[in-house]
mmCIF file of C-alpha atoms in Angstrom:
data_model
loop_
_atom_site.group_PDB
_atom_site.id
_atom_site.type_symbol
_atom_site.label_atom_id
_atom_site.label_comp_id
_atom_site.label_asym_id
_atom_site.label_seq_id
_atom_site.Cartn_x
_atom_site.Cartn_y
_atom_site.Cartn_z
ATOM 1 C CA UNK W 2 -1.205 14.632 -22.071
ATOM 2 C CA UNK W 3 -2.745 14.304 -18.801
ATOM 3 C CA UNK W 4 -2.820 16.263 -15.407
ATOM 4 C CA UNK W 5 -1.594 14.573 -12.539
ATOM 5 C CA UNK W 6 0.849 12.538 -13.821
ATOM 6 C CA UNK W 7 3.997 14.043 -11.605
ATOM 7 C CA UNK W 8 1.820 13.116 -8.637
ATOM 8 C CA UNK W 9 1.076 9.536 -9.133
ATOM 9 C CA UNK W 10 4.874 9.236 -9.438
ATOM 10 C CA UNK W 11 5.411 10.191 -5.941
ATOM 11 C CA UNK W 12 2.948 7.761 -4.864
ATOM 12 C CA UNK W 13 4.193 4.757 -6.723
ATOM 13 C CA UNK W 14 7.563 5.354 -5.662
ATOM 14 C CA UNK W 15 6.458 4.397 -1.963
ATOM 15 C CA UNK W 16 4.383 1.950 -3.004
ATOM 16 C CA UNK W 17 7.177 0.550 -4.585
ATOM 17 C CA UNK W 18 9.010 -0.353 -1.510
ATOM 18 C CA UNK W 19 6.505 -2.651 0.232
ATOM 19 C CA UNK W 20 8.629 -3.442 3.261
ATOM 20 C CA UNK W 21 8.797 -0.091 4.784
ATOM 21 C CA UNK W 22 12.072 1.675 3.544
ATOM 22 C CA UNK W 23 12.005 5.102 3.315
ATOM 23 C CA UNK W 24 13.798 6.516 0.270
ATOM 24 C CA UNK W 25 14.875 10.194 -0.139
ATOM 25 C CA UNK W 26 12.549 13.118 0.041
ATOM 26 C CA UNK W 27 11.578 13.957 -2.868
ATOM 27 C CA UNK W 28 11.963 17.562 -3.106
ATOM 28 C CA UNK W 29 12.124 18.082 -6.806
ATOM 29 C CA UNK W 30 9.269 16.030 -7.338
ATOM 30 C CA UNK W 31 6.974 17.618 -4.672
ATOM 31 C CA UNK W 32 8.301 20.903 -6.353
ATOM 32 C CA UNK W 33 6.863 20.254 -9.682
ATOM 33 C CA UNK W 34 3.244 19.344 -8.685
ATOM 34 C CA UNK W 35 2.745 22.322 -6.568
ATOM 35 C CA UNK W 36 3.909 24.499 -9.928
ATOM 36 C CA UNK W 37 1.047 22.372 -11.936
ATOM 37 C CA UNK W 38 -1.106 23.088 -8.852
ATOM 38 C CA UNK W 39 -0.188 26.808 -9.051
ATOM 39 C CA UNK W 40 -0.799 27.001 -13.058
ATOM 40 C CA UNK W 41 -4.203 24.938 -13.002
ATOM 41 C CA UNK W 42 -5.489 27.285 -10.014
ATOM 42 C CA UNK W 43 -4.300 30.664 -12.380
ATOM 43 C CA UNK W 44 -5.875 29.264 -15.556
ATOM 44 C CA UNK W 45 -9.122 28.236 -13.634
ATOM 45 C CA UNK W 46 -9.310 31.985 -11.750
ATOM 46 C CA UNK W 47 -9.245 32.997 -15.275
ATOM 47 C CA UNK W 48 -11.989 30.932 -16.595
ATOM 48 C CA UNK W 49 -14.179 31.411 -13.395
ATOM 49 C CA UNK W 50 -13.832 35.359 -14.089
ATOM 50 C CA UNK W 51 -15.474 34.358 -17.764
ATOM 51 C CA UNK W 52 -18.120 32.110 -16.378
ATOM 52 C CA UNK W 53 -19.453 34.752 -14.440
ATOM 53 C CA UNK W 54 -19.669 37.464 -17.106
ATOM 54 C CA UNK W 55 -21.563 35.050 -19.131
ATOM 55 C CA UNK W 56 -19.408 32.327 -20.411
ATOM 56 C CA UNK W 57 -20.782 29.452 -18.564
ATOM 57 C CA UNK W 58 -19.710 26.903 -21.121
ATOM 58 C CA UNK W 59 -16.293 27.548 -19.496
ATOM 59 C CA UNK W 60 -17.970 25.303 -16.488
ATOM 60 C CA UNK W 61 -16.689 21.718 -17.446
ATOM 61 C CA UNK W 62 -12.938 22.954 -17.822
ATOM 62 C CA UNK W 63 -13.213 24.497 -14.684
ATOM 63 C CA UNK W 64 -14.583 21.823 -13.192
ATOM 64 C CA UNK W 65 -12.013 19.347 -14.949
ATOM 65 C CA UNK W 66 -9.096 21.331 -13.294
ATOM 66 C CA UNK W 67 -10.653 21.696 -10.212
ATOM 67 C CA UNK W 68 -10.361 17.490 -9.924
ATOM 68 C CA UNK W 69 -6.918 17.641 -10.816
ATOM 69 C CA UNK W 70 -6.131 20.113 -8.655
ATOM 70 C CA UNK W 71 -8.009 17.801 -5.628
ATOM 71 C CA UNK W 72 -5.712 14.623 -7.295
ATOM 72 C CA UNK W 73 -2.334 16.811 -7.000
ATOM 73 C CA UNK W 74 -3.591 17.243 -3.130
ATOM 74 C CA UNK W 75 -4.647 13.517 -2.299
ATOM 75 C CA UNK W 76 -1.330 12.098 -4.178
ATOM 76 C CA UNK W 77 0.887 14.674 -2.026
ATOM 77 C CA UNK W 78 -0.959 14.311 1.206
ATOM 78 C CA UNK W 79 -0.760 10.546 1.274
ATOM 79 C CA UNK W 80 2.769 10.739 0.319
ATOM 80 C CA UNK W 81 3.462 12.736 3.029
ATOM 81 C CA UNK W 82 1.536 10.767 5.387
ATOM 82 C CA UNK W 83 2.732 7.477 4.273
ATOM 83 C CA UNK W 84 6.116 8.977 4.730
ATOM 84 C CA UNK W 85 5.667 9.564 8.080
ATOM 85 C CA UNK W 86 4.338 5.955 8.618
ATOM 86 C CA UNK W 87 7.726 4.709 7.771
ATOM 87 C CA UNK W 88 9.670 7.172 9.559
ATOM 88 C CA UNK W 89 7.350 6.556 12.855
ATOM 89 C CA UNK W 90 8.317 2.805 12.024
ATOM 90 C CA UNK W 91 11.676 3.553 12.771
ATOM 91 C CA UNK W 92 11.508 4.641 15.908
ATOM 92 C CA UNK W 93 10.441 1.253 16.862
ATOM 93 C CA UNK W 94 13.144 -0.616 14.445
ATOM 94 C CA UNK W 95 15.572 1.278 15.047
ATOM 95 C CA UNK W 96 15.649 3.216 18.258
ATOM 96 C CA UNK W 97 15.694 6.989 19.303
ATOM 97 C CA UNK W 98 19.106 7.189 17.130
ATOM 98 C CA UNK W 99 18.734 7.237 13.435
ATOM 99 C CA UNK W 100 21.573 5.990 11.102
ATOM 100 C CA UNK W 101 22.756 8.507 9.449
ATOM 101 C CA UNK W 102 22.262 7.279 6.144
ATOM 102 C CA UNK W 103 18.492 6.962 7.165
ATOM 103 C CA UNK W 104 18.200 10.380 8.473
ATOM 104 C CA UNK W 105 19.560 11.666 4.967
ATOM 105 C CA UNK W 106 16.735 10.562 3.715
ATOM 106 C CA UNK W 107 14.341 12.970 5.708
ATOM 107 C CA UNK W 108 13.528 16.638 4.972
ATOM 108 C CA UNK W 109 13.982 19.069 7.732
ATOM 109 C CA UNK W 110 10.793 19.079 8.480
ATOM 110 C CA UNK W 111 10.155 15.509 8.857
ATOM 111 C CA UNK W 112 13.287 15.591 11.172
ATOM 112 C CA UNK W 113 11.687 17.751 13.649
ATOM 113 C CA UNK W 114 8.616 15.400 13.141
ATOM 114 C CA UNK W 115 10.511 12.552 14.432
ATOM 115 C CA UNK W 116 12.103 14.352 17.369
ATOM 116 C CA UNK W 117 8.624 15.397 18.266
ATOM 117 C CA UNK W 118 7.411 11.789 18.489
ATOM 118 C CA UNK W 119 10.035 10.497 20.007
ATOM 119 C CA UNK W 120 9.316 12.878 22.775
ATOM 120 C CA UNK W 121 5.731 11.432 23.025
ATOM 121 C CA UNK W 122 6.757 8.299 23.295
ATOM 122 C CA UNK W 123 9.413 8.828 26.033
ATOM 123 C CA UNK W 124 6.710 10.930 27.989
ATOM 124 C CA UNK W 125 4.183 8.461 27.631
ATOM 125 C CA UNK W 126 6.778 5.341 28.593
ATOM 126 C CA UNK W 127 7.742 7.353 31.556
ATOM 127 C CA UNK W 128 4.059 7.775 32.824
ATOM 128 C CA UNK W 129 3.268 3.756 32.964
ATOM 129 C CA UNK W 130 5.064 0.990 34.667
ATOM 130 C CA UNK W 131 3.969 2.246 38.084
ATOM 131 C CA UNK W 132 5.842 5.569 38.463
ATOM 132 C CA UNK W 133 9.309 4.205 37.576
ATOM 133 C CA UNK W 134 8.585 4.060 33.766
ATOM 134 C CA UNK W 135 8.454 1.083 31.062
ATOM 135 C CA UNK W 136 10.636 0.512 27.977
ATOM 136 C CA UNK W 137 7.918 -1.056 25.562
ATOM 137 C CA UNK W 138 10.479 -0.664 22.781
ATOM 138 C CA UNK W 139 11.863 -3.928 24.373
ATOM 139 C CA UNK W 140 10.961 -7.306 24.215
ATOM 140 C CA UNK W 141 8.266 -6.517 20.963
ATOM 141 C CA UNK W 142 7.863 -10.380 20.654
ATOM 142 C CA UNK W 143 7.351 -12.804 23.453
ATOM 143 C CA UNK W 144 11.089 -13.320 24.645
ATOM 144 C CA UNK W 145 11.794 -17.587 24.905
ATOM 145 C CA UNK W 146 15.298 -16.838 27.253
ATOM 146 C CA UNK W 147 16.499 -13.746 29.404
ATOM 147 C CA UNK W 148 20.008 -14.418 27.837
ATOM 148 C CA UNK W 149 21.040 -14.580 24.316
ATOM 149 C CA UNK W 150 23.940 -15.892 22.275
ATOM 150 C CA UNK W 151 25.009 -13.001 19.891
ATOM 151 C CA UNK W 152 27.928 -13.008 17.567
ATOM 152 C CA UNK W 153 29.247 -9.666 16.846
ATOM 153 C CA UNK W 154 28.802 -8.319 12.886
ATOM 154 C CA UNK W 155 30.639 -5.050 12.952
ATOM 155 C CA UNK W 156 33.353 -3.644 15.619
ATOM 156 C CA UNK W 157 31.255 -1.593 17.781
ATOM 157 C CA UNK W 158 33.899 -0.551 20.260
ATOM 158 C CA UNK W 159 33.230 -1.133 24.424
ATOM 159 C CA UNK W 160 29.764 -1.658 25.572
ATOM 160 C CA UNK W 161 28.350 -1.750 29.478
ATOM 161 C CA UNK W 162 26.088 -3.952 30.667
ATOM 162 C CA UNK W 163 24.205 -3.682 33.863
ATOM 163 C CA UNK W 164 26.546 -4.811 36.285
ATOM 164 C CA UNK W 165 29.257 -2.971 34.785
ATOM 165 C CA UNK W 166 31.086 -5.048 33.160
ATOM 166 C CA UNK W 167 32.692 -3.799 29.798
ATOM 167 C CA UNK W 168 32.041 -5.899 26.845
ATOM 168 C CA UNK W 169 34.523 -5.586 23.784
ATOM 169 C CA UNK W 170 32.582 -6.108 20.780
ATOM 170 C CA UNK W 171 34.788 -6.901 18.012
ATOM 171 C CA UNK W 172 33.777 -8.233 14.528
ATOM 172 C CA UNK W 173 33.293 -12.079 15.208
ATOM 173 C CA UNK W 174 33.269 -12.250 18.616
ATOM 174 C CA UNK W 175 30.630 -13.925 20.408
ATOM 175 C CA UNK W 176 29.182 -13.235 23.550
ATOM 176 C CA UNK W 177 26.155 -14.285 25.947
ATOM 177 C CA UNK W 178 24.202 -11.186 27.274
ATOM 178 C CA UNK W 179 20.700 -10.328 28.485
ATOM 179 C CA UNK W 180 18.602 -10.115 25.734
ATOM 180 C CA UNK W 181 16.991 -6.097 27.042
ATOM 181 C CA UNK W 182 20.314 -4.961 26.380
ATOM 182 C CA UNK W 183 20.749 -6.686 22.818
ATOM 183 C CA UNK W 184 18.110 -5.379 21.056
ATOM 184 C CA UNK W 185 18.245 -2.559 19.497
ATOM 185 C CA UNK W 186 21.845 -3.857 18.040
ATOM 186 C CA UNK W 187 20.715 -7.035 16.842
ATOM 187 C CA UNK W 188 18.111 -4.434 14.687
ATOM 188 C CA UNK W 189 20.807 -2.269 14.109
ATOM 189 C CA UNK W 190 22.912 -5.029 12.075
ATOM 190 C CA UNK W 191 25.548 -4.970 14.804
ATOM 191 C CA UNK W 192 25.378 -7.832 16.615
ATOM 192 C CA UNK W 193 22.913 -11.391 15.054
ATOM 193 C CA UNK W 194 21.307 -13.628 17.317
ATOM 194 C CA UNK W 195 23.292 -17.084 17.614
ATOM 195 C CA UNK W 196 20.525 -19.739 17.272
ATOM 196 C CA UNK W 197 21.945 -22.694 18.221
ATOM 197 C CA UNK V 168 14.106 -3.454 7.359
ATOM 198 C CA UNK V 169 11.457 -5.797 9.188
ATOM 199 C CA UNK V 170 8.084 -4.525 8.237
ATOM 200 C CA UNK V 171 6.433 -5.190 11.549
ATOM 201 C CA UNK V 172 6.124 -1.566 12.413
ATOM 202 C CA UNK V 173 5.030 -0.302 9.368
ATOM 203 C CA UNK V 174 1.276 0.123 8.754
ATOM 204 C CA UNK V 175 0.165 1.508 5.586
ATOM 205 C CA UNK V 176 -3.090 2.771 4.806
ATOM 206 C CA UNK V 177 -4.978 -0.143 3.399
ATOM 207 C CA UNK V 178 -7.030 0.220 0.290
ATOM 208 C CA UNK V 179 -11.212 0.726 0.856
ATOM 209 C CA UNK V 180 -13.512 -1.581 1.161
ATOM 210 C CA UNK V 181 -16.086 -1.757 -2.129
ATOM 211 C CA UNK V 182 -17.072 1.157 -3.651
ATOM 212 C CA UNK V 183 -15.248 3.263 -1.106
ATOM 213 C CA UNK V 184 -11.471 4.277 -2.032
ATOM 214 C CA UNK V 185 -9.458 5.345 1.670
ATOM 215 C CA UNK V 186 -8.232 8.962 0.631
ATOM 216 C CA UNK V 187 -4.820 8.043 2.160
ATOM 217 C CA UNK V 188 -4.422 4.542 1.013
ATOM 218 C CA UNK V 189 -1.175 4.403 -1.800
ATOM 219 C CA UNK V 190 -3.018 1.417 -3.393
ATOM 220 C CA UNK V 191 -6.314 3.125 -4.136
ATOM 221 C CA UNK V 192 -4.483 5.938 -5.439
ATOM 222 C CA UNK V 193 -2.729 3.921 -8.132
ATOM 223 C CA UNK V 194 -6.021 1.953 -8.670
ATOM 224 C CA UNK V 195 -8.147 4.781 -9.596
ATOM 225 C CA UNK V 196 -5.444 5.971 -11.886
ATOM 226 C CA UNK V 197 -6.346 3.226 -14.659
ATOM 227 C CA UNK V 198 -7.723 4.337 -17.814
ATOM 228 C CA UNK V 199 -11.317 4.057 -18.868
ATOM 229 C CA UNK V 200 -12.849 4.424 -22.051
ATOM 230 C CA UNK V 201 -15.233 7.548 -22.192
ATOM 231 C CA UNK V 202 -17.561 9.895 -23.903
ATOM 232 C CA UNK V 203 -17.572 13.185 -23.459
ATOM 233 C CA UNK V 204 -21.541 14.614 -23.281
ATOM 234 C CA UNK V 205 -20.766 18.192 -23.148
ATOM 235 C CA UNK V 206 -17.655 20.584 -24.698
ATOM 236 C CA UNK V 207 -14.373 21.471 -22.661
ATOM 237 C CA UNK V 208 -13.395 24.889 -23.872
ATOM 238 C CA UNK V 209 -9.517 25.042 -24.142
ATOM 239 C CA UNK V 210 -8.790 21.438 -23.248
ATOM 240 C CA UNK V 211 -8.255 19.894 -26.473
ATOM 241 C CA UNK V 212 -4.465 18.571 -25.417
ATOM 242 C CA UNK V 213 -5.961 15.975 -22.820
ATOM 243 C CA UNK V 214 -7.517 14.169 -26.086
ATOM 244 C CA UNK V 215 -3.802 12.664 -28.321
ATOM 245 C CA UNK V 216 -5.620 12.319 -31.753
ATOM 246 C CA UNK V 217 -6.989 15.900 -31.948
ATOM 247 C CA UNK V 218 -5.837 19.191 -33.125
ATOM 248 C CA UNK V 219 -8.338 21.476 -32.025
ATOM 249 C CA UNK V 220 -8.177 23.748 -29.210
ATOM 250 C CA UNK V 221 -11.604 22.928 -27.490
ATOM 251 C CA UNK V 222 -12.516 19.141 -26.500
ATOM 252 C CA UNK V 223 -15.942 18.938 -28.465
ATOM 253 C CA UNK V 224 -19.078 16.909 -26.929
ATOM 254 C CA UNK V 225 -19.306 13.357 -28.527
ATOM 255 C CA UNK V 226 -14.990 12.658 -28.328
ATOM 256 C CA UNK V 227 -14.486 9.135 -27.337
ATOM 257 C CA UNK V 228 -11.568 8.977 -25.618
ATOM 258 C CA UNK V 229 -9.647 7.183 -22.305
ATOM 259 C CA UNK V 230 -9.902 8.934 -18.846
ATOM 260 C CA UNK V 231 -8.282 8.043 -15.998
ATOM 261 C CA UNK V 232 -11.094 6.214 -13.197
ATOM 262 C CA UNK V 233 -9.984 9.096 -10.435
ATOM 263 C CA UNK V 234 -11.535 12.082 -13.441
ATOM 264 C CA UNK V 235 -14.383 10.411 -14.463
ATOM 265 C CA UNK V 236 -15.503 9.856 -10.995
ATOM 266 C CA UNK V 237 -14.618 13.557 -10.366
ATOM 267 C CA UNK V 238 -16.464 14.652 -13.505
ATOM 268 C CA UNK V 239 -19.394 12.233 -13.646
ATOM 269 C CA UNK V 240 -22.859 13.447 -12.395
ATOM 270 C CA UNK V 241 -25.529 11.524 -12.641
ATOM 271 C CA UNK V 242 -28.428 14.163 -13.584
ATOM 272 C CA UNK V 243 -26.440 16.150 -16.231
ATOM 273 C CA UNK V 244 -24.713 14.985 -19.092
ATOM 274 C CA UNK V 245 -21.127 15.619 -18.977
ATOM 275 C CA UNK V 246 -19.333 12.085 -19.028
ATOM 276 C CA UNK V 247 -20.506 8.515 -20.170
ATOM 277 C CA UNK V 248 -18.283 5.742 -19.116
ATOM 278 C CA UNK V 249 -18.280 2.747 -21.198
ATOM 279 C CA UNK V 250 -17.423 -0.539 -19.382
ATOM 280 C CA UNK V 251 -14.430 -2.181 -19.974
ATOM 281 C CA UNK V 252 -14.650 -5.424 -21.605
ATOM 282 C CA UNK V 253 -13.974 -7.758 -18.508
ATOM 283 C CA UNK V 254 -16.979 -6.619 -17.141
ATOM 284 C CA UNK V 255 -19.305 -6.571 -20.001
ATOM 285 C CA UNK V 256 -21.537 -9.648 -20.134
ATOM 286 C CA UNK V 257 -19.765 -11.740 -23.008
ATOM 287 C CA UNK V 258 -16.657 -12.313 -20.360
ATOM 288 C CA UNK V 259 -19.114 -12.196 -16.952
ATOM 289 C CA UNK V 260 -20.416 -15.274 -18.560
ATOM 290 C CA UNK V 261 -16.842 -16.677 -19.077
ATOM 291 C CA UNK V 262 -16.655 -15.922 -15.280
ATOM 292 C CA UNK V 263 -19.491 -17.735 -14.358
ATOM 293 C CA UNK V 264 -18.898 -20.519 -16.306
ATOM 294 C CA UNK V 265 -15.248 -21.217 -14.495
ATOM 295 C CA UNK V 266 -13.882 -18.576 -12.616
ATOM 296 C CA UNK V 267 -10.701 -20.146 -12.315
ATOM 297 C CA UNK V 268 -9.746 -20.546 -16.157
ATOM 298 C CA UNK V 269 -9.109 -17.063 -16.431
ATOM 299 C CA UNK V 270 -5.628 -15.058 -15.849
ATOM 300 C CA UNK V 271 -6.783 -11.880 -13.646
ATOM 301 C CA UNK V 272 -3.663 -10.510 -13.752
ATOM 302 C CA UNK V 273 -3.923 -9.878 -17.289
ATOM 303 C CA UNK V 274 -6.779 -8.610 -17.175
ATOM 304 C CA UNK V 275 -6.844 -6.597 -14.436
ATOM 305 C CA UNK V 276 -4.185 -6.266 -12.359
ATOM 306 C CA UNK V 277 -7.022 -4.924 -10.342
ATOM 307 C CA UNK V 278 -10.196 -6.915 -11.435
ATOM 308 C CA UNK V 279 -12.019 -6.439 -8.291
ATOM 309 C CA UNK V 280 -10.912 -3.087 -6.987
ATOM 310 C CA UNK V 281 -11.863 -1.495 -10.641
ATOM 311 C CA UNK V 282 -14.853 -3.507 -10.786
ATOM 312 C CA UNK V 283 -16.566 -2.196 -7.444
ATOM 313 C CA UNK V 284 -15.250 1.213 -8.689
ATOM 314 C CA UNK V 285 -17.696 0.851 -11.747
ATOM 315 C CA UNK V 286 -19.840 0.890 -9.802
ATOM 316 C CA UNK V 287 -20.259 4.774 -9.724
ATOM 317 C CA UNK V 288 -21.427 4.793 -12.946
ATOM 318 C CA UNK V 289 -24.885 3.622 -12.837
ATOM 319 C CA UNK V 290 -24.585 1.360 -15.272
ATOM 320 C CA UNK V 291 -28.185 -1.028 -15.878
ATOM 321 C CA UNK V 292 -25.504 -3.912 -15.238
ATOM 322 C CA UNK V 293 -24.502 -2.491 -11.708
ATOM 323 C CA UNK V 294 -26.388 -5.696 -10.191
ATOM 324 C CA UNK V 295 -24.803 -8.292 -12.546
ATOM 325 C CA UNK V 296 -21.195 -6.825 -12.302
ATOM 326 C CA UNK V 297 -21.568 -6.728 -8.633
ATOM 327 C CA UNK V 298 -22.737 -10.570 -8.754
ATOM 328 C CA UNK V 299 -20.342 -11.674 -11.100
ATOM 329 C CA UNK V 300 -17.227 -9.921 -8.759
ATOM 330 C CA UNK V 301 -18.587 -11.676 -6.044
ATOM 331 C CA UNK V 302 -19.427 -14.975 -7.674
ATOM 332 C CA UNK V 303 -15.662 -14.964 -9.125
ATOM 333 C CA UNK V 304 -13.619 -14.146 -5.791
ATOM 334 C CA UNK V 305 -16.059 -17.187 -3.774
ATOM 335 C CA UNK V 306 -15.138 -19.511 -7.121
ATOM 336 C CA UNK V 307 -11.380 -18.614 -7.103
ATOM 337 C CA UNK V 308 -10.934 -18.132 -3.560
ATOM 338 C CA UNK V 309 -10.656 -21.633 -2.184
ATOM 339 C CA UNK V 310 -8.018 -22.255 -4.650
ATOM 340 C CA UNK V 311 -5.927 -19.203 -3.817
ATOM 341 C CA UNK V 312 -5.734 -20.460 -0.053
ATOM 342 C CA UNK V 313 -5.052 -24.032 -0.577
ATOM 343 C CA UNK V 314 -2.381 -23.198 -2.609
ATOM 344 C CA UNK V 315 -0.644 -20.247 -0.588
ATOM 345 C CA UNK V 316 -0.783 -22.788 2.429
ATOM 346 C CA UNK V 317 1.040 -25.608 0.131
ATOM 347 C CA UNK V 318 3.496 -23.731 -0.979
ATOM 348 C CA UNK V 319 6.368 -25.774 0.656
ATOM 349 C CA UNK V 320 4.965 -28.381 -1.518
ATOM 350 C CA UNK V 321 3.900 -27.000 -4.810
ATOM 351 C CA UNK V 322 5.177 -24.928 -7.310
ATOM 352 C CA UNK V 323 2.771 -21.858 -7.227
ATOM 353 C CA UNK V 324 4.424 -19.535 -9.373
ATOM 354 C CA UNK V 325 2.040 -20.641 -12.855
ATOM 355 C CA UNK V 326 -1.103 -19.764 -10.098
ATOM 356 C CA UNK V 327 0.481 -16.637 -8.556
ATOM 357 C CA UNK V 328 0.473 -14.879 -12.171
ATOM 358 C CA UNK V 329 -2.618 -15.109 -13.147
ATOM 359 C CA UNK V 330 -3.797 -13.783 -9.868
ATOM 360 C CA UNK V 331 -5.183 -10.109 -9.712
ATOM 361 C CA UNK V 332 -3.815 -7.678 -7.020
ATOM 362 C CA UNK V 333 -6.459 -8.511 -4.025
ATOM 363 C CA UNK V 334 -5.712 -12.168 -4.207
ATOM 364 C CA UNK V 335 -2.037 -11.789 -4.424
ATOM 365 C CA UNK V 336 -2.028 -9.561 -1.294
ATOM 366 C CA UNK V 337 -4.233 -12.478 0.051
ATOM 367 C CA UNK V 338 -1.956 -15.333 -0.753
ATOM 368 C CA UNK V 339 1.341 -13.220 0.676
ATOM 369 C CA UNK V 340 -0.523 -12.811 3.916
ATOM 370 C CA UNK V 341 -1.180 -16.685 4.304
ATOM 371 C CA UNK V 342 2.470 -17.150 2.729
ATOM 372 C CA UNK V 343 4.406 -14.975 4.958
ATOM 373 C CA UNK V 344 2.624 -16.755 7.860
ATOM 374 C CA UNK V 345 3.860 -20.676 6.947
ATOM 375 C CA UNK V 346 7.067 -20.296 8.383
ATOM 376 C CA UNK V 347 5.268 -19.411 11.509
ATOM 377 C CA UNK V 348 3.033 -22.681 11.102
ATOM 378 C CA UNK V 349 5.392 -24.798 9.896
ATOM 379 C CA UNK V 350 7.458 -23.826 13.386
ATOM 380 C CA UNK V 351 4.300 -24.730 15.561
#
């Protein structure tokens, strides 16, 4: 038996998903780690009192439990931080509205964090581009052309482009559209870029 | 999902770990053969083969790297850490003779990472260990990169099996760029 096994499992859970996808928030696992930390802390409190009363031979054990507390703290912090990195990436990959199945995987605090991040990013984007603002989440790769051929993979209903025209995005229909209007829909899997 | 925007905390360089790096946390989970140089009251349960309540001085057991690092003290007798076989003189000679021969995945898989961490424990063999790690990497690097860039023309699966994690990451990086460079 060794301490901090549950904590490292949390880390493994994320490390396995190297492509950046966000798994469900492991509330249960987190609770178990925090419980272990409380238990270690309580045992150390008891031993510290004994050590102060003269039992200095308890000190190595106190140090060992303290290492375990630090280890658990490290694993939990890394777990939460790495999840935020993934959530931040979602803003850039999916846009400002997250699909429901992704939001499901976030805890309340992470949803709040995403909302704050969106606001920071939006106010930054408004402040650049000479007073007009600049959407830097578009055209992240240098585009080859302004208009692209796309095929609709899922029904998405009506879609308005800049000149007021309304396009019906029905599954399997193909359209020739301005790139900047399509990028988010491509990333969300609604449209697919048809490469000739 | 396109991994472009997700940039995890990378592992540390050399003997330093990055606190928030998932890879470093998993690396430091690896177990090392140790000997306790003092007693640990009420922690006997950490040694599976013993029944006693306390963990006595002189116990030979395995502890994870993170705990070994946490407990080790240069000036005090708390723990002595034994070098895993692969970093000892016997294996070092093999690596020096021909670094490409060895299956580092089987011997590791964190051969370089763990080897760098072993330098924390003040073994008199440290300079030799460090030297071997470096020379082995240099000796194998060329073949790893060559194979990676030729992946379209070669079957690289046998090579991949024998790489440690660091080499695999380098291989992967090169490999991911292949379609782009072919297009170019």
